[in-house]
PDB file of C-alpha atoms in Angstrom:
ATOM      1  CA  UNK A   1     -12.077-187.580 -35.365  1.00  0.00           C
ATOM      2  CA  UNK A   2      -8.542-186.297 -35.718  1.00  0.00           C
ATOM      3  CA  UNK A   3      -7.546-183.207 -33.800  1.00  0.00           C
ATOM      4  CA  UNK A   4      -4.696-180.818 -34.485  1.00  0.00           C
ATOM      5  CA  UNK A   5      -3.336-178.751 -31.644  1.00  0.00           C
ATOM      6  CA  UNK A   6      -1.143-175.785 -32.501  1.00  0.00           C
ATOM      7  CA  UNK A   7       0.950-174.130 -29.805  1.00  0.00           C
ATOM      8  CA  UNK A   8       2.549-170.750 -30.363  1.00  0.00           C
ATOM      9  CA  UNK A   9       5.738-170.490 -28.312  1.00  0.00           C
ATOM     10  CA  UNK A  10       7.846-167.305 -28.403  1.00  0.00           C
ATOM     11  CA  UNK A  11      11.258-167.970 -29.956  1.00  0.00           C
ATOM     12  CA  UNK A  12      13.084-166.890 -26.793  1.00  0.00           C
ATOM     13  CA  UNK A  13      11.090-169.321 -24.648  1.00  0.00           C
ATOM     14  CA  UNK A  14      11.639-172.128 -27.165  1.00  0.00           C
ATOM     15  CA  UNK A  15      15.396-171.558 -27.034  1.00  0.00           C
ATOM     16  CA  UNK A  16      15.359-171.662 -23.240  1.00  0.00           C
ATOM     17  CA  UNK A  17      13.312-174.862 -23.278  1.00  0.00           C
ATOM     18  CA  UNK A  18      15.697-176.569 -25.714  1.00  0.00           C
ATOM     19  CA  UNK A  19      18.700-175.447 -23.666  1.00  0.00           C
ATOM     20  CA  UNK A  20      17.228-176.991 -20.521  1.00  0.00           C
ATOM     21  CA  UNK A  21      16.369-180.267 -22.273  1.00  0.00           C
ATOM     22  CA  UNK A  22      19.802-180.584 -23.893  1.00  0.00           C
ATOM     23  CA  UNK A  23      21.600-179.637 -20.671  1.00  0.00           C
ATOM     24  CA  UNK A  24      19.647-182.233 -18.690  1.00  0.00           C
ATOM     25  CA  UNK A  25      20.440-184.908 -21.294  1.00  0.00           C
ATOM     26  CA  UNK A  26      24.165-184.057 -21.357  1.00  0.00           C
ATOM     27  CA  UNK A  27      24.382-184.156 -17.560  1.00  0.00           C
ATOM     28  CA  UNK A  28      22.676-187.562 -17.528  1.00  0.00           C
ATOM     29  CA  UNK A  29      25.276-188.847 -20.008  1.00  0.00           C
ATOM     30  CA  UNK A  30      28.112-187.452 -17.884  1.00  0.00           C
ATOM     31  CA  UNK A  31      26.764-189.256 -14.825  1.00  0.00           C
ATOM     32  CA  UNK A  32      25.819-192.576 -16.459  1.00  0.00           C
ATOM     33  CA  UNK A  33      28.459-193.045 -19.170  1.00  0.00           C
ATOM     34  CA  UNK A  34      31.393-191.128 -17.668  1.00  0.00           C
ATOM     35  CA  UNK A  35      30.711-192.009 -14.010  1.00  0.00           C
ATOM     36  CA  UNK A  36      30.923-188.357 -12.968  1.00  0.00           C
ATOM     37  CA  UNK A  37      29.223-187.021  -9.871  1.00  0.00           C
ATOM     38  CA  UNK A  38      26.981-183.952  -9.874  1.00  0.00           C
ATOM     39  CA  UNK A  39      27.404-181.800  -6.771  1.00  0.00           C
ATOM     40  CA  UNK A  40      25.443-178.734  -5.691  1.00  0.00           C
ATOM     41  CA  UNK A  41      27.495-175.660  -4.799  1.00  0.00           C
ATOM     42  CA  UNK A  42      28.030-173.955  -2.476  1.00  0.00           C
ATOM     43  CA  UNK A  43      27.730-176.788   0.022  1.00  0.00           C
ATOM     44  CA  UNK A  44      24.253-176.952   1.467  1.00  0.00           C
ATOM     45  CA  UNK A  45      23.010-174.200  -0.814  1.00  0.00           C
ATOM     46  CA  UNK A  46      21.129-176.519  -3.172  1.00  0.00           C
ATOM     47  CA  UNK A  47      22.179-174.750  -6.363  1.00  0.00           C
ATOM     48  CA  UNK A  48      23.979-176.296  -9.322  1.00  0.00           C
ATOM     49  CA  UNK A  49      25.973-173.749 -11.293  1.00  0.00           C
ATOM     50  CA  UNK A  50      25.674-174.619 -14.984  1.00  0.00           C
ATOM     51  CA  UNK A  51      27.063-171.372 -16.358  1.00  0.00           C
ATOM     52  CA  UNK A  52      29.636-169.448 -14.295  1.00  0.00           C
ATOM     53  CA  UNK A  53      28.638-166.276 -16.143  1.00  0.00           C
ATOM     54  CA  UNK A  54      25.128-166.535 -14.674  1.00  0.00           C
ATOM     55  CA  UNK A  55      25.799-167.371 -11.042  1.00  0.00           C
ATOM     56  CA  UNK A  56      22.462-166.372  -9.620  1.00  0.00           C
ATOM     57  CA  UNK A  57      19.041-167.738  -8.899  1.00  0.00           C
ATOM     58  CA  UNK A  58      15.783-165.913  -9.433  1.00  0.00           C
ATOM     59  CA  UNK A  59      13.517-165.217  -6.482  1.00  0.00           C
ATOM     60  CA  UNK A  60      10.264-163.343  -6.266  1.00  0.00           C
ATOM     61  CA  UNK A  61      10.850-159.637  -5.839  1.00  0.00           C
ATOM     62  CA  UNK A  62       9.317-158.278  -2.617  1.00  0.00           C
ATOM     63  CA  UNK A  63       6.480-155.871  -3.221  1.00  0.00           C
ATOM     64  CA  UNK A  64       7.224-152.324  -2.158  1.00  0.00           C
ATOM     65  CA  UNK A  65       4.371-149.885  -1.786  1.00  0.00           C
ATOM     66  CA  UNK A  66       4.856-146.831  -3.943  1.00  0.00           C
ATOM     67  CA  UNK A  67       2.526-143.981  -3.054  1.00  0.00           C
ATOM     68  CA  UNK A  68       0.333-143.100  -5.969  1.00  0.00           C
ATOM     69  CA  UNK A  69      -0.010-139.601  -7.299  1.00  0.00           C
ATOM     70  CA  UNK A  70      -3.389-139.384  -5.573  1.00  0.00           C
ATOM     71  CA  UNK A  71      -1.557-139.217  -2.214  1.00  0.00           C
ATOM     72  CA  UNK A  72      -0.513-135.681  -3.028  1.00  0.00           C
ATOM     73  CA  UNK A  73      -2.930-133.085  -1.748  1.00  0.00           C
ATOM     74  CA  UNK A  74      -1.298-130.273  -3.687  1.00  0.00           C
ATOM     75  CA  UNK A  75      -2.867-131.277  -7.006  1.00  0.00           C
ATOM     76  CA  UNK A  76      -6.470-130.683  -8.007  1.00  0.00           C
ATOM     77  CA  UNK A  77      -8.693-133.751  -7.692  1.00  0.00           C
ATOM     78  CA  UNK A  78      -9.426-133.814 -11.433  1.00  0.00           C
ATOM     79  CA  UNK A  79      -5.717-133.796 -12.316  1.00  0.00           C
ATOM     80  CA  UNK A  80      -4.944-136.566  -9.785  1.00  0.00           C
ATOM     81  CA  UNK A  81      -7.753-138.699 -11.157  1.00  0.00           C
ATOM     82  CA  UNK A  82      -6.507-138.236 -14.722  1.00  0.00           C
ATOM     83  CA  UNK A  83      -2.918-139.178 -13.749  1.00  0.00           C
ATOM     84  CA  UNK A  84      -4.083-142.260 -11.844  1.00  0.00           C
ATOM     85  CA  UNK A  85      -6.064-143.432 -14.853  1.00  0.00           C
ATOM     86  CA  UNK A  86      -3.037-143.045 -17.154  1.00  0.00           C
ATOM     87  CA  UNK A  87      -0.807-144.848 -14.643  1.00  0.00           C
ATOM     88  CA  UNK A  88      -3.209-147.791 -14.341  1.00  0.00           C
ATOM     89  CA  UNK A  89      -3.539-148.122 -18.117  1.00  0.00           C
ATOM     90  CA  UNK A  90       0.244-148.038 -18.517  1.00  0.00           C
ATOM     91  CA  UNK A  91       0.707-150.752 -15.867  1.00  0.00           C
ATOM     92  CA  UNK A  92      -2.013-152.860 -17.464  1.00  0.00           C
ATOM     93  CA  UNK A  93      -0.324-152.699 -20.877  1.00  0.00           C
ATOM     94  CA  UNK A  94       3.092-153.468 -19.369  1.00  0.00           C
ATOM     95  CA  UNK A  95       1.761-156.462 -17.445  1.00  0.00           C
ATOM     96  CA  UNK A  96       0.003-157.777 -20.541  1.00  0.00           C
ATOM     97  CA  UNK A  97       3.173-157.415 -22.613  1.00  0.00           C
ATOM     98  CA  UNK A  98       5.311-159.201 -20.004  1.00  0.00           C
ATOM     99  CA  UNK A  99       2.864-162.089 -19.780  1.00  0.00           C
ATOM    100  CA  UNK A 100       2.616-162.325 -23.567  1.00  0.00           C
ATOM    101  CA  UNK A 101       6.406-162.237 -23.939  1.00  0.00           C
ATOM    102  CA  UNK A 102       6.909-164.840 -21.216  1.00  0.00           C
ATOM    103  CA  UNK A 103       3.681-166.623 -20.206  1.00  0.00           C
ATOM    104  CA  UNK A 104       5.505-168.608 -17.484  1.00  0.00           C
ATOM    105  CA  UNK A 105       6.535-165.497 -15.576  1.00  0.00           C
ATOM    106  CA  UNK A 106       3.582-164.014 -13.755  1.00  0.00           C
ATOM    107  CA  UNK A 107       5.598-162.694 -10.813  1.00  0.00           C
ATOM    108  CA  UNK A 108       8.217-159.988 -10.814  1.00  0.00           C
ATOM    109  CA  UNK A 109      11.597-161.585 -10.153  1.00  0.00           C
ATOM    110  CA  UNK A 110      14.982-160.416  -8.924  1.00  0.00           C
ATOM    111  CA  UNK A 111      18.486-161.930  -9.159  1.00  0.00           C
ATOM    112  CA  UNK A 112      20.102-163.294  -6.007  1.00  0.00           C
ATOM    113  CA  UNK A 113      23.805-163.972  -6.521  1.00  0.00           C
ATOM    114  CA  UNK A 114      25.097-167.285  -5.227  1.00  0.00           C
ATOM    115  CA  UNK A 115      27.285-167.098  -2.152  1.00  0.00           C
ATOM    116  CA  UNK A 116      31.029-167.414  -2.932  1.00  0.00           C
ATOM    117  CA  UNK A 117      30.224-167.917  -6.622  1.00  0.00           C
ATOM    118  CA  UNK A 118      28.963-164.514  -7.692  1.00  0.00           C
ATOM    119  CA  UNK A 119      31.439-164.180 -10.573  1.00  0.00           C
ATOM    120  CA  UNK A 120      33.476-166.487 -12.855  1.00  0.00           C
ATOM    121  CA  UNK A 121      36.611-165.572 -10.897  1.00  0.00           C
ATOM    122  CA  UNK A 122      35.020-166.428  -7.547  1.00  0.00           C
ATOM    123  CA  UNK A 123      33.625-169.630  -9.022  1.00  0.00           C
ATOM    124  CA  UNK A 124      37.071-170.760 -10.239  1.00  0.00           C
ATOM    125  CA  UNK A 125      38.652-170.208  -6.823  1.00  0.00           C
ATOM    126  CA  UNK A 126      35.750-171.925  -5.065  1.00  0.00           C
ATOM    127  CA  UNK A 127      35.947-175.019  -7.293  1.00  0.00           C
ATOM    128  CA  UNK A 128      39.716-175.154  -6.823  1.00  0.00           C
ATOM    129  CA  UNK A 129      39.556-174.905  -3.020  1.00  0.00           C
ATOM    130  CA  UNK A 130      36.656-177.307  -2.505  1.00  0.00           C
ATOM    131  CA  UNK A 131      37.254-179.918  -5.195  1.00  0.00           C
ATOM    132  CA  UNK A 132      40.484-179.810  -7.208  1.00  0.00           C
ATOM    133  CA  UNK A 133      42.869-179.032  -4.342  1.00  0.00           C
ATOM    134  CA  UNK A 134      41.339-181.821  -2.252  1.00  0.00           C
ATOM    135  CA  UNK A 135      41.369-184.441  -5.005  1.00  0.00           C
ATOM    136  CA  UNK A 136      43.943-187.231  -5.208  1.00  0.00           C
ATOM    137  CA  UNK A 137      44.616-186.507  -8.890  1.00  0.00           C
ATOM    138  CA  UNK A 138      48.306-185.977  -9.658  1.00  0.00           C
ATOM    139  CA  UNK A 139      47.828-184.683 -13.200  1.00  0.00           C
ATOM    140  CA  UNK A 140      45.284-181.866 -13.526  1.00  0.00           C
ATOM    141  CA  UNK A 141      44.588-180.340 -16.939  1.00  0.00           C
ATOM    142  CA  UNK A 142      42.629-177.181 -17.710  1.00  0.00           C
ATOM    143  CA  UNK A 143      40.716-176.254 -20.864  1.00  0.00           C
ATOM    144  CA  UNK A 144      39.614-172.631 -20.499  1.00  0.00           C
ATOM    145  CA  UNK A 145      37.617-170.901 -23.221  1.00  0.00           C
ATOM    146  CA  UNK A 146      37.244-167.136 -23.676  1.00  0.00           C
ATOM    147  CA  UNK A 147      36.576-165.509 -20.266  1.00  0.00           C
ATOM    148  CA  UNK A 148      37.550-168.798 -18.645  1.00  0.00           C
ATOM    149  CA  UNK A 149      41.159-167.922 -19.477  1.00  0.00           C
ATOM    150  CA  UNK A 150      40.864-164.702 -17.499  1.00  0.00           C
ATOM    151  CA  UNK A 151      39.355-166.645 -14.587  1.00  0.00           C
ATOM    152  CA  UNK A 152      42.247-169.119 -14.713  1.00  0.00           C
ATOM    153  CA  UNK A 153      44.865-166.332 -14.590  1.00  0.00           C
ATOM    154  CA  UNK A 154      43.032-164.867 -11.592  1.00  0.00           C
ATOM    155  CA  UNK A 155      43.123-168.315  -9.972  1.00  0.00           C
ATOM    156  CA  UNK A 156      46.883-168.452 -10.519  1.00  0.00           C
ATOM    157  CA  UNK A 157      47.315-165.017  -8.961  1.00  0.00           C
ATOM    158  CA  UNK A 158      45.443-166.135  -5.839  1.00  0.00           C
ATOM    159  CA  UNK A 159      46.687-169.755  -5.643  1.00  0.00           C
ATOM    160  CA  UNK A 160      49.996-169.668  -7.522  1.00  0.00           C
ATOM    161  CA  UNK A 161      51.956-172.261  -5.528  1.00  0.00           C
ATOM    162  CA  UNK A 162      49.051-174.714  -5.379  1.00  0.00           C
ATOM    163  CA  UNK A 163      48.316-174.449  -9.108  1.00  0.00           C
ATOM    164  CA  UNK A 164      51.959-174.957 -10.042  1.00  0.00           C
ATOM    165  CA  UNK A 165      52.229-178.072  -7.899  1.00  0.00           C
ATOM    166  CA  UNK A 166      49.070-179.743  -9.189  1.00  0.00           C
ATOM    167  CA  UNK A 167      48.398-178.569 -12.754  1.00  0.00           C
ATOM    168  CA  UNK A 168      50.299-180.294 -15.557  1.00  0.00           C
ATOM    169  CA  UNK A 169      49.165-178.215 -18.540  1.00  0.00           C
ATOM    170  CA  UNK A 170      46.597-175.588 -19.537  1.00  0.00           C
ATOM    171  CA  UNK A 171      44.906-175.250 -22.925  1.00  0.00           C
ATOM    172  CA  UNK A 172      43.306-171.865 -23.544  1.00  0.00           C
ATOM    173  CA  UNK A 173      40.927-171.369 -26.467  1.00  0.00           C
ATOM    174  CA  UNK A 174      40.553-167.803 -27.673  1.00  0.00           C
ATOM    175  CA  UNK A 175      41.197-166.615 -24.137  1.00  0.00           C
ATOM    176  CA  UNK A 176      40.549-162.964 -23.287  1.00  0.00           C
ATOM    177  CA  UNK A 177      42.988-162.845 -20.367  1.00  0.00           C
ATOM    178  CA  UNK A 178      45.547-160.054 -20.125  1.00  0.00           C
ATOM    179  CA  UNK A 179      48.553-160.581 -17.864  1.00  0.00           C
ATOM    180  CA  UNK A 180      49.247-156.820 -17.764  1.00  0.00           C
ATOM    181  CA  UNK A 181      45.744-155.681 -16.806  1.00  0.00           C
ATOM    182  CA  UNK A 182      45.414-158.543 -14.331  1.00  0.00           C
ATOM    183  CA  UNK A 183      48.847-157.728 -12.916  1.00  0.00           C
ATOM    184  CA  UNK A 184      50.166-161.287 -13.146  1.00  0.00           C
ATOM    185  CA  UNK A 185      53.667-161.501 -11.688  1.00  0.00           C
ATOM    186  CA  UNK A 186      56.845-162.535 -13.492  1.00  0.00           C
ATOM    187  CA  UNK A 187      56.840-166.058 -12.047  1.00  0.00           C
ATOM    188  CA  UNK A 188      53.265-166.606 -13.278  1.00  0.00           C
ATOM    189  CA  UNK A 189      54.115-165.369 -16.777  1.00  0.00           C
ATOM    190  CA  UNK A 190      57.139-167.651 -16.913  1.00  0.00           C
ATOM    191  CA  UNK A 191      55.085-170.653 -15.796  1.00  0.00           C
ATOM    192  CA  UNK A 192      52.436-169.897 -18.421  1.00  0.00           C
ATOM    193  CA  UNK A 193      55.071-169.719 -21.166  1.00  0.00           C
ATOM    194  CA  UNK A 194      56.208-173.224 -20.234  1.00  0.00           C
ATOM    195  CA  UNK A 195      52.891-174.922 -19.466  1.00  0.00           C
ATOM    196  CA  UNK A 196      50.130-173.121 -21.386  1.00  0.00           C
ATOM    197  CA  UNK A 197      49.101-172.684 -24.998  1.00  0.00           C
ATOM    198  CA  UNK A 198      46.340-170.494 -26.401  1.00  0.00           C
ATOM    199  CA  UNK A 199      44.481-171.689 -29.533  1.00  0.00           C
ATOM    200  CA  UNK A 200      43.097-168.458 -30.967  1.00  0.00           C
ATOM    201  CA  UNK A 201      40.581-167.689 -33.707  1.00  0.00           C
ATOM    202  CA  UNK A 202      42.471-167.355 -36.986  1.00  0.00           C
ATOM    203  CA  UNK A 203      42.017-168.113 -40.675  1.00  0.00           C
ATOM    204  CA  UNK A 204      45.433-169.816 -40.654  1.00  0.00           C
ATOM    205  CA  UNK A 205      45.671-173.655 -40.596  1.00  0.00           C
ATOM    206  CA  UNK A 206      45.451-175.405 -37.236  1.00  0.00           C
ATOM    207  CA  UNK A 207      48.538-174.972 -35.022  1.00  0.00           C
ATOM    208  CA  UNK A 208      50.091-172.225 -37.127  1.00  0.00           C
ATOM    209  CA  UNK A 209      52.023-169.889 -34.841  1.00  0.00           C
ATOM    210  CA  UNK A 210      50.272-166.556 -34.162  1.00  0.00           C
ATOM    211  CA  UNK A 211      52.301-163.662 -32.799  1.00  0.00           C
ATOM    212  CA  UNK A 212      51.296-161.882 -29.616  1.00  0.00           C
ATOM    213  CA  UNK A 213      52.274-158.662 -27.894  1.00  0.00           C
ATOM    214  CA  UNK A 214      51.757-160.232 -24.462  1.00  0.00           C
ATOM    215  CA  UNK A 215      54.645-161.983 -22.674  1.00  0.00           C
ATOM    216  CA  UNK A 216      52.725-165.056 -21.653  1.00  0.00           C
ATOM    217  CA  UNK A 217      51.864-168.385 -23.305  1.00  0.00           C
ATOM    218  CA  UNK A 218      52.379-169.314 -26.982  1.00  0.00           C
ATOM    219  CA  UNK A 219      49.489-168.547 -29.361  1.00  0.00           C
ATOM    220  CA  UNK A 220      48.582-170.828 -32.253  1.00  0.00           C
ATOM    221  CA  UNK A 221      45.681-170.950 -34.691  1.00  0.00           C
ATOM    222  CA  UNK A 222      42.603-172.957 -33.761  1.00  0.00           C
ATOM    223  CA  UNK A 223      41.938-173.541 -37.449  1.00  0.00           C
ATOM    224  CA  UNK A 224      38.828-171.365 -37.464  1.00  0.00           C
ATOM    225  CA  UNK A 225      38.067-167.653 -37.297  1.00  0.00           C
ATOM    226  CA  UNK A 226      34.845-168.281 -35.338  1.00  0.00           C
ATOM    227  CA  UNK A 227      35.299-167.657 -31.621  1.00  0.00           C
ATOM    228  CA  UNK A 228      32.684-170.188 -30.511  1.00  0.00           C
ATOM    229  CA  UNK A 229      34.288-173.034 -32.513  1.00  0.00           C
ATOM    230  CA  UNK A 230      37.859-172.637 -31.288  1.00  0.00           C
ATOM    231  CA  UNK A 231      37.588-175.322 -28.585  1.00  0.00           C
ATOM    232  CA  UNK A 232      35.973-177.943 -30.813  1.00  0.00           C
ATOM    233  CA  UNK A 233      38.304-177.315 -33.759  1.00  0.00           C
ATOM    234  CA  UNK A 234      41.467-177.513 -31.659  1.00  0.00           C
ATOM    235  CA  UNK A 235      40.598-180.603 -29.580  1.00  0.00           C
ATOM    236  CA  UNK A 236      42.948-182.952 -31.521  1.00  0.00           C
ATOM    237  CA  UNK A 237      45.888-180.644 -30.846  1.00  0.00           C
ATOM    238  CA  UNK A 238      44.837-180.004 -27.252  1.00  0.00           C
ATOM    239  CA  UNK A 239      44.790-183.717 -26.384  1.00  0.00           C
ATOM    240  CA  UNK A 240      48.159-184.195 -28.077  1.00  0.00           C
ATOM    241  CA  UNK A 241      49.456-181.231 -26.060  1.00  0.00           C
ATOM    242  CA  UNK A 242      48.184-182.811 -22.834  1.00  0.00           C
ATOM    243  CA  UNK A 243      49.660-186.211 -23.713  1.00  0.00           C
ATOM    244  CA  UNK A 244      53.091-184.725 -24.378  1.00  0.00           C
ATOM    245  CA  UNK A 245      52.972-182.720 -21.134  1.00  0.00           C
ATOM    246  CA  UNK A 246      51.953-185.797 -19.129  1.00  0.00           C
ATOM    247  CA  UNK A 247      54.686-187.947 -20.674  1.00  0.00           C
ATOM    248  CA  UNK A 248      57.289-185.261 -20.029  1.00  0.00           C
ATOM    249  CA  UNK A 249      56.207-185.004 -16.390  1.00  0.00           C
ATOM    250  CA  UNK A 250      56.294-188.790 -15.987  1.00  0.00           C
ATOM    251  CA  UNK A 251      59.809-188.979 -17.403  1.00  0.00           C
ATOM    252  CA  UNK A 252      60.843-186.110 -15.108  1.00  0.00           C
ATOM    253  CA  UNK A 253      61.674-183.946 -18.103  1.00  0.00           C
ATOM    254  CA  UNK A 254      60.466-180.384 -18.502  1.00  0.00           C
ATOM    255  CA  UNK A 255      57.949-180.223 -21.367  1.00  0.00           C
ATOM    256  CA  UNK A 256      59.215-178.107 -24.234  1.00  0.00           C
ATOM    257  CA  UNK A 257      55.986-176.139 -24.690  1.00  0.00           C
ATOM    258  CA  UNK A 258      57.203-173.557 -27.152  1.00  0.00           C
ATOM    259  CA  UNK A 259      55.697-172.030 -30.265  1.00  0.00           C
ATOM    260  CA  UNK A 260      57.778-174.356 -32.406  1.00  0.00           C
ATOM    261  CA  UNK A 261      56.610-177.495 -30.596  1.00  0.00           C
ATOM    262  CA  UNK A 262      52.988-176.603 -31.376  1.00  0.00           C
ATOM    263  CA  UNK A 263      53.460-175.915 -35.075  1.00  0.00           C
ATOM    264  CA  UNK A 264      51.958-179.207 -36.223  1.00  0.00           C
ATOM    265  CA  UNK A 265      51.286-179.856 -39.873  1.00  0.00           C
ATOM    266  CA  UNK A 266      47.591-179.651 -40.615  1.00  0.00           C
ATOM    267  CA  UNK A 267      47.823-182.712 -42.895  1.00  0.00           C
ATOM    268  CA  UNK A 268      48.871-184.947 -39.977  1.00  0.00           C
ATOM    269  CA  UNK A 269      45.490-184.391 -38.325  1.00  0.00           C
TER     270      UNK A 269
END
């Protein structure tokens, strides 16, 4: 006899499940095919940060006794009994809804932020201090998308000399950094103009120059007006940008990273 089992999974839970499966598969490829090493951070903490915007783990929330309304002796017994009944029914409905919405979560949870990695900015500095700064690599390249650009500028503010000595070039994709609000100094802005480029969301062809009111790095079109696609769409130009910067550094020449140098014809790609 054939049997058909039908499982009803809330859309939110299905998305989370797919994200975990895909993430696990991608990390396995990075380790096996790219020979990369997966390290838990902070050291000895046993936590792997997959998304710097969610640098926390969930732990069971300690139960705190909240005196019920029946503890008050100022109210008539009938009124206290009626309020307790309403309170219990409300809690019962809320608990049922939470379990229906997320069957896997039967305990009330709280967020515990990861030590030294509680924000994207802290995470960037931590990774720099514990991994990049200690590596033997002579040519370090950054690709920073969206808020990652802001985190990189903050890293430069805190580790300016170290970043300048080790980083060859930085590709920003639709970065939300702001050198004025972040109070980046003149020397940082000058370095960014020479060594950074920001591929921004735009309906213009790839690498078309895009004007900016900020005195920092050149801005060019990523070839798409969709924020989430700016990195993928601009990869060909980004790798060409990195290659030119590396060659210029090798030949002891200063890379001419100007708006004009990034205005590449779309047909060539």
